[in-house]
Amino acid sequence: MENLDSDLLRTFIAVAEAGSVTDGAERIFRSQSAASIQIKRLEEVLGRKVFERHGRGVVLTETGQRLLPVARTVTERLDSALREIASDGLSGKLRLGLPDDHGRDKLARIVGAFTQSHPLVELEVTCSLSAGFPEALARGQLDLAVYEVEIPSAIEELLFEDPTCWAASAVRDFSSVEPLPVALFDHACWWRDAALHSLEQMDRPYRVVYSSQSVAGVIAAVEAGVGVGLLGRSSLNDRMRVLGEADGFGAAPVSKLVLGVSDKARSESVEAMMSAIRTEFRR
């Protein structure tokens, strides 16, 4: 009886998750023909089909449905074993604070890159609005954190600069609306303070109509036309427009994303995580 090759299982998983041989092949950086050959080989080993054609894609047969969870378990265990064998021996617990408003893909790559290289380190990740991270570092509740400030201190490492601006829905005109409806963060942080300071400098009445704990919440309000909001330019999309001097809005400050470390937390694992964070933000 022939054995199942893990490479065949990985191709099978990719095609099953993508719903087509072509898209599955792209996920594992193979040609469509190479992926098709591997699927055919897998079916020869099993003596049964794992996919049926469906429109322009494929669907799992009953055999394929039975095989998929097994294939995932096998490949995950192989990957885990390889990481442990090839790891550098770093262990212990690392408490990390990451902001929830700078892209899940970026944060996932940071955590993914670190855990693949240092699988024995236990990560405790706090992903939230970063206003409370500096205090958590000072109290020793976090080992290191990424957060936003207006002016970095001497002990904070600058990672990224993001100009802020006032933004409104692309389909709503606030030029004649008084008082001006405003969406703000509901935490005491420099973003809220900067927004209020900017509003006070405008010779125009305003009213806070919406508050949120997260950037996603403020973005949703702006997109929906609930009010105008102060956002980083990296958060803007085609459903919003920038409000400038022509709209009565002056210059806004630059948000600076920094890396902070607790004085009590210097270790090899902390240095390794700092390296992973720097690498991602320099991409």
Short mmCIF file of C-alpha atoms in Angstrom, two decimals:
data_model
loop_
_atom_site.label_atom_id
_atom_site.label_comp_id
_atom_site.label_asym_id
_atom_site.label_seq_id
_atom_site.Cartn_x
_atom_site.Cartn_y
_atom_site.Cartn_z
CA MET A 1 0.00 0.00 0.00
CA GLU A 2 1.37 3.41 -0.96
CA ASN A 3 1.89 6.21 1.56
CA LEU A 4 0.38 9.70 1.45
CA ASP A 5 2.99 12.34 0.69
CA SER A 6 2.68 15.55 2.74
CA ASP A 7 3.38 17.60 -0.40
CA LEU A 8 0.31 16.07 -2.06
CA LEU A 9 -1.74 16.91 1.05
CA ARG A 10 -0.59 20.55 0.99
CA THR A 11 -1.65 20.90 -2.63
CA PHE A 12 -4.97 19.24 -1.83
CA ILE A 13 -5.58 21.67 1.07
CA ALA A 14 -4.73 24.71 -1.07
CA VAL A 15 -7.10 23.66 -3.87
CA ALA A 16 -9.88 22.77 -1.42
CA GLU A 17 -9.64 26.14 0.35
CA ALA A 18 -9.39 28.12 -2.90
CA GLY A 19 -12.20 26.28 -4.66
CA SER A 20 -10.23 25.89 -7.89
CA VAL A 21 -7.02 24.25 -9.06
CA THR A 22 -5.71 27.49 -10.59
CA ASP A 23 -6.22 29.60 -7.46
CA GLY A 24 -4.97 26.81 -5.21
CA ALA A 25 -1.80 26.49 -7.27
CA GLU A 26 -1.13 30.21 -6.87
CA ARG A 27 -1.36 29.91 -3.09
CA ILE A 28 1.49 27.39 -3.00
CA PHE A 29 3.47 28.99 -5.83
CA ARG A 30 2.98 26.18 -8.33
CA SER A 31 1.75 26.11 -11.90
CA GLN A 32 -1.80 24.96 -12.61
CA SER A 33 -0.52 21.92 -14.46
CA ALA A 34 1.78 20.91 -11.57
CA ALA A 35 -1.07 21.19 -9.08
CA SER A 36 -3.34 19.14 -11.37
CA ILE A 37 -0.71 16.40 -11.60
CA GLN A 38 -0.40 16.29 -7.81
CA ILE A 39 -4.16 16.07 -7.32
CA LYS A 40 -4.29 13.24 -9.88
CA ARG A 41 -1.46 11.48 -8.06
CA LEU A 42 -3.28 11.85 -4.74
CA GLU A 43 -6.42 10.33 -6.23
CA GLU A 44 -4.37 7.42 -7.61
CA VAL A 45 -2.94 6.72 -4.16
CA LEU A 46 -6.40 6.86 -2.57
CA GLY A 47 -8.13 5.04 -5.38
CA ARG A 48 -10.93 7.62 -5.20
CA LYS A 49 -11.64 11.12 -6.44
CA VAL A 50 -11.27 14.00 -3.97
CA PHE A 51 -12.79 16.71 -6.20
CA GLU A 52 -15.63 17.07 -8.66
CA ARG A 53 -15.74 19.87 -11.21
CA HIS A 54 -18.33 22.55 -10.42
CA GLY A 55 -18.65 25.42 -12.91
CA ARG A 56 -15.21 26.98 -13.18
CA GLY A 57 -14.03 25.48 -9.93
CA VAL A 58 -14.09 22.28 -7.92
CA VAL A 59 -15.95 20.92 -4.89
CA LEU A 60 -14.96 18.19 -2.47
CA THR A 61 -16.31 14.69 -2.94
CA GLU A 62 -17.30 12.67 0.11
CA THR A 63 -13.75 11.27 0.17
CA GLY A 64 -12.33 14.79 -0.06
CA GLN A 65 -14.50 15.95 2.85
CA ARG A 66 -13.19 13.08 4.99
CA LEU A 67 -9.60 13.72 3.98
CA LEU A 68 -9.49 17.51 4.50
CA PRO A 69 -9.46 17.65 8.34
CA VAL A 70 -6.93 14.81 8.43
CA ALA A 71 -4.69 16.59 5.91
CA ARG A 72 -4.81 19.80 7.93
CA THR A 73 -3.92 18.01 11.17
CA VAL A 74 -1.02 16.11 9.58
CA THR A 75 0.55 19.18 7.90
CA GLU A 76 0.08 21.35 10.99
CA ARG A 77 1.81 18.75 13.18
CA LEU A 78 4.67 18.40 10.71
CA ASP A 79 5.12 22.18 10.62
CA SER A 80 5.00 22.38 14.40
CA ALA A 81 7.61 19.63 14.76
CA LEU A 82 9.91 21.37 12.29
CA ARG A 83 9.60 24.69 14.11
CA GLU A 84 10.43 23.10 17.47
CA ILE A 85 13.40 21.16 16.12
CA ALA A 86 14.77 24.16 14.24
CA SER A 87 14.02 26.73 16.97
CA ASP A 88 16.77 28.74 18.63
CA GLY A 89 15.78 27.66 22.12
CA LEU A 90 14.19 30.95 23.23
CA SER A 91 11.37 30.32 25.68
CA GLY A 92 9.31 32.05 28.32
CA LYS A 93 6.40 34.47 28.09
CA LEU A 94 6.26 37.72 26.14
CA ARG A 95 3.50 40.30 26.69
CA LEU A 96 2.97 42.42 23.60
CA GLY A 97 0.65 45.36 22.93
CA LEU A 98 -0.36 46.03 19.32
CA PRO A 99 -2.76 48.71 18.02
CA ASP A 100 -5.96 47.50 16.39
CA ASP A 101 -5.93 50.19 13.71
CA HIS A 102 -2.83 49.52 11.60
CA GLY A 103 -3.95 46.61 9.48
CA ARG A 104 -4.57 43.04 10.53
CA ASP A 105 -2.31 41.74 7.76
CA LYS A 106 0.68 43.65 9.11
CA LEU A 107 0.07 42.55 12.68
CA ALA A 108 -0.49 38.95 11.57
CA ARG A 109 2.84 38.97 9.72
CA ILE A 110 4.65 40.26 12.82
CA VAL A 111 3.22 37.56 15.07
CA GLY A 112 3.59 34.89 12.37
CA ALA A 113 7.23 35.69 11.67
CA PHE A 114 8.09 35.65 15.38
CA THR A 115 6.30 32.41 16.26
CA GLN A 116 7.79 30.56 13.30
CA SER A 117 11.30 31.47 14.44
CA HIS A 118 10.67 31.19 18.19
CA PRO A 119 7.87 28.63 18.70
CA LEU A 120 8.74 27.97 22.35
CA VAL A 121 7.98 31.57 23.40
CA GLU A 122 4.44 32.02 24.74
CA LEU A 123 2.90 35.20 23.32
CA GLU A 124 0.28 37.13 25.26
CA VAL A 125 -0.98 39.77 22.79
CA THR A 126 -3.18 42.73 23.69
CA CYS A 127 -4.70 44.16 20.51
CA SER A 128 -6.70 47.31 21.22
CA LEU A 129 -6.67 51.10 21.10
CA SER A 130 -3.11 51.89 22.08
CA ALA A 131 -3.71 54.94 24.31
CA GLY A 132 -3.16 52.90 27.48
CA PHE A 133 -0.03 51.07 26.33
CA PRO A 134 2.57 53.57 27.70
CA GLU A 135 1.08 53.32 31.19
CA ALA A 136 0.92 49.52 30.93
CA LEU A 137 4.63 49.48 30.03
CA ALA A 138 5.48 51.74 32.96
CA ARG A 139 3.59 49.46 35.35
CA GLY A 140 5.24 46.33 33.96
CA GLN A 141 1.94 44.98 32.62
CA LEU A 142 3.37 44.79 29.08
CA ASP A 143 6.91 43.95 27.98
CA LEU A 144 6.80 45.94 24.76
CA ALA A 145 4.16 47.71 22.71
CA VAL A 146 3.49 49.61 19.50
CA TYR A 147 1.44 52.79 19.95
CA GLU A 148 0.83 56.28 18.60
CA VAL A 149 2.11 59.58 19.94
CA GLU A 150 2.31 63.12 18.63
CA ILE A 151 5.88 63.67 19.86
CA PRO A 152 8.09 60.61 20.61
CA SER A 153 10.23 60.64 23.73
CA ALA A 154 13.92 59.77 23.80
CA ILE A 155 13.15 56.17 24.82
CA GLU A 156 10.52 55.54 22.11
CA GLU A 157 11.67 54.20 18.74
CA LEU A 158 9.93 55.75 15.72
CA LEU A 159 8.45 53.14 13.35
CA PHE A 160 6.07 55.03 11.07
CA GLU A 161 4.73 58.55 10.45
CA ASP A 162 1.14 59.05 9.34
CA PRO A 163 -0.17 62.59 8.60
CA THR A 164 -3.65 63.17 9.98
CA CYS A 165 -6.48 65.02 8.25
CA TRP A 166 -10.13 65.80 8.63
CA ALA A 167 -12.27 63.54 6.49
CA ALA A 168 -15.92 63.30 5.48
CA SER A 169 -18.12 60.96 3.49
CA ALA A 170 -17.52 61.26 -0.24
CA VAL A 171 -21.26 61.63 -0.79
CA ARG A 172 -22.18 64.19 1.88
CA ASP A 173 -21.50 67.92 1.92
CA PHE A 174 -21.10 69.48 5.38
CA SER A 175 -20.26 73.00 4.15
CA SER A 176 -23.60 74.49 5.23
CA VAL A 177 -24.38 72.20 8.17
CA GLU A 178 -24.30 73.92 11.58
CA PRO A 179 -23.33 72.98 14.12
CA LEU A 180 -20.77 70.75 12.40
CA PRO A 181 -21.35 67.08 13.41
CA VAL A 182 -18.12 65.45 14.59
CA ALA A 183 -17.08 61.84 15.24
CA LEU A 184 -14.33 61.40 17.83
CA PHE A 185 -12.52 58.78 19.87
CA ASP A 186 -14.05 58.38 23.31
CA HIS A 187 -10.76 57.73 25.11
CA ALA A 188 -8.54 60.38 26.62
CA CYS A 189 -5.76 60.20 24.05
CA TRP A 190 -3.82 62.60 21.88
CA TRP A 191 -6.07 61.87 18.87
CA ARG A 192 -9.13 63.23 20.69
CA ASP A 193 -7.16 66.14 22.16
CA ALA A 194 -5.75 67.03 18.72
CA ALA A 195 -9.21 66.93 17.16
CA LEU A 196 -10.73 69.14 19.84
CA HIS A 197 -7.83 71.60 19.61
CA SER A 198 -8.26 71.81 15.83
CA LEU A 199 -12.01 72.38 16.19
CA GLU A 200 -11.50 75.16 18.73
CA GLN A 201 -9.26 76.99 16.24
CA MET A 202 -12.02 76.94 13.61
CA ASP A 203 -14.46 79.81 13.65
CA ARG A 204 -17.40 77.42 13.37
CA PRO A 205 -19.72 75.81 15.93
CA TYR A 206 -19.52 72.04 16.24
CA ARG A 207 -21.21 69.21 18.10
CA VAL A 208 -19.84 65.77 18.98
CA VAL A 209 -22.50 63.36 17.68
CA TYR A 210 -20.56 60.10 17.75
CA SER A 211 -17.81 58.54 19.87
CA SER A 212 -15.95 55.27 19.40
CA GLN A 213 -13.17 53.33 21.11
CA SER A 214 -11.60 52.33 17.79
CA VAL A 215 -10.42 53.73 14.49
CA ALA A 216 -12.76 51.32 12.71
CA GLY A 217 -15.67 52.89 14.57
CA VAL A 218 -14.74 56.44 13.57
CA ILE A 219 -14.17 55.33 9.96
CA ALA A 220 -17.63 53.74 9.89
CA ALA A 221 -19.24 56.97 11.11
CA VAL A 222 -17.37 59.08 8.55
CA GLU A 223 -18.21 56.72 5.69
CA ALA A 224 -21.87 56.72 6.69
CA GLY A 225 -22.01 60.53 6.69
CA VAL A 226 -22.74 60.75 10.42
CA GLY A 227 -20.07 63.40 10.88
CA VAL A 228 -16.53 64.47 10.05
CA GLY A 229 -13.57 62.84 11.79
CA LEU A 230 -9.85 63.25 12.31
CA LEU A 231 -8.09 60.22 10.77
CA GLY A 232 -4.66 59.13 9.62
CA ARG A 233 -4.21 59.30 5.85
CA SER A 234 -3.35 55.60 5.83
CA SER A 235 -6.92 54.93 7.02
CA LEU A 236 -8.64 56.77 4.16
CA ASN A 237 -10.44 55.02 1.32
CA ASP A 238 -12.44 55.99 -1.76
CA ARG A 239 -15.63 56.33 0.29
CA MET A 240 -14.15 59.36 2.05
CA ARG A 241 -12.74 62.73 1.02
CA VAL A 242 -10.17 64.96 2.70
CA LEU A 243 -11.37 68.29 4.14
CA GLY A 244 -8.74 71.00 3.63
CA GLU A 245 -8.37 74.75 3.84
CA ALA A 246 -11.01 75.28 1.13
CA ASP A 247 -13.48 73.57 3.50
CA GLY A 248 -12.37 75.67 6.46
CA PHE A 249 -10.10 73.07 8.02
CA GLY A 250 -6.50 73.91 8.89
CA ALA A 251 -3.38 71.76 9.06
CA ALA A 252 -3.55 68.66 11.27
CA PRO A 253 -0.70 67.03 13.23
CA VAL A 254 1.32 63.98 12.20
CA SER A 255 0.71 60.74 14.07
CA LYS A 256 3.90 58.87 14.95
CA LEU A 257 3.82 55.14 15.55
CA VAL A 258 6.50 54.17 18.06
CA LEU A 259 7.91 51.07 19.73
CA GLY A 260 8.17 51.18 23.50
CA VAL A 261 9.79 48.68 25.87
CA SER A 262 9.38 48.20 29.61
CA ASP A 263 12.54 48.88 31.61
CA LYS A 264 12.04 45.54 33.37
CA ALA A 265 11.61 43.48 30.21
CA ARG A 266 14.91 43.45 28.35
CA SER A 267 15.59 39.88 27.20
CA GLU A 268 16.53 37.90 24.10
CA SER A 269 12.88 37.24 23.27
CA VAL A 270 12.05 40.95 23.57
CA GLU A 271 14.95 41.81 21.27
CA ALA A 272 13.76 39.17 18.79
CA MET A 273 10.23 40.59 18.76
CA MET A 274 11.59 44.12 18.33
CA SER A 275 13.50 42.88 15.28
CA ALA A 276 10.34 41.29 13.82
CA ILE A 277 8.40 44.54 14.32
CA ARG A 278 11.13 46.67 12.73
CA THR A 279 11.36 44.33 9.74
CA GLU A 280 7.61 44.52 9.08
CA PHE A 281 7.38 48.31 9.33
CA ARG A 282 10.38 48.75 6.99
CA ARG A 283 8.77 46.62 4.27
#
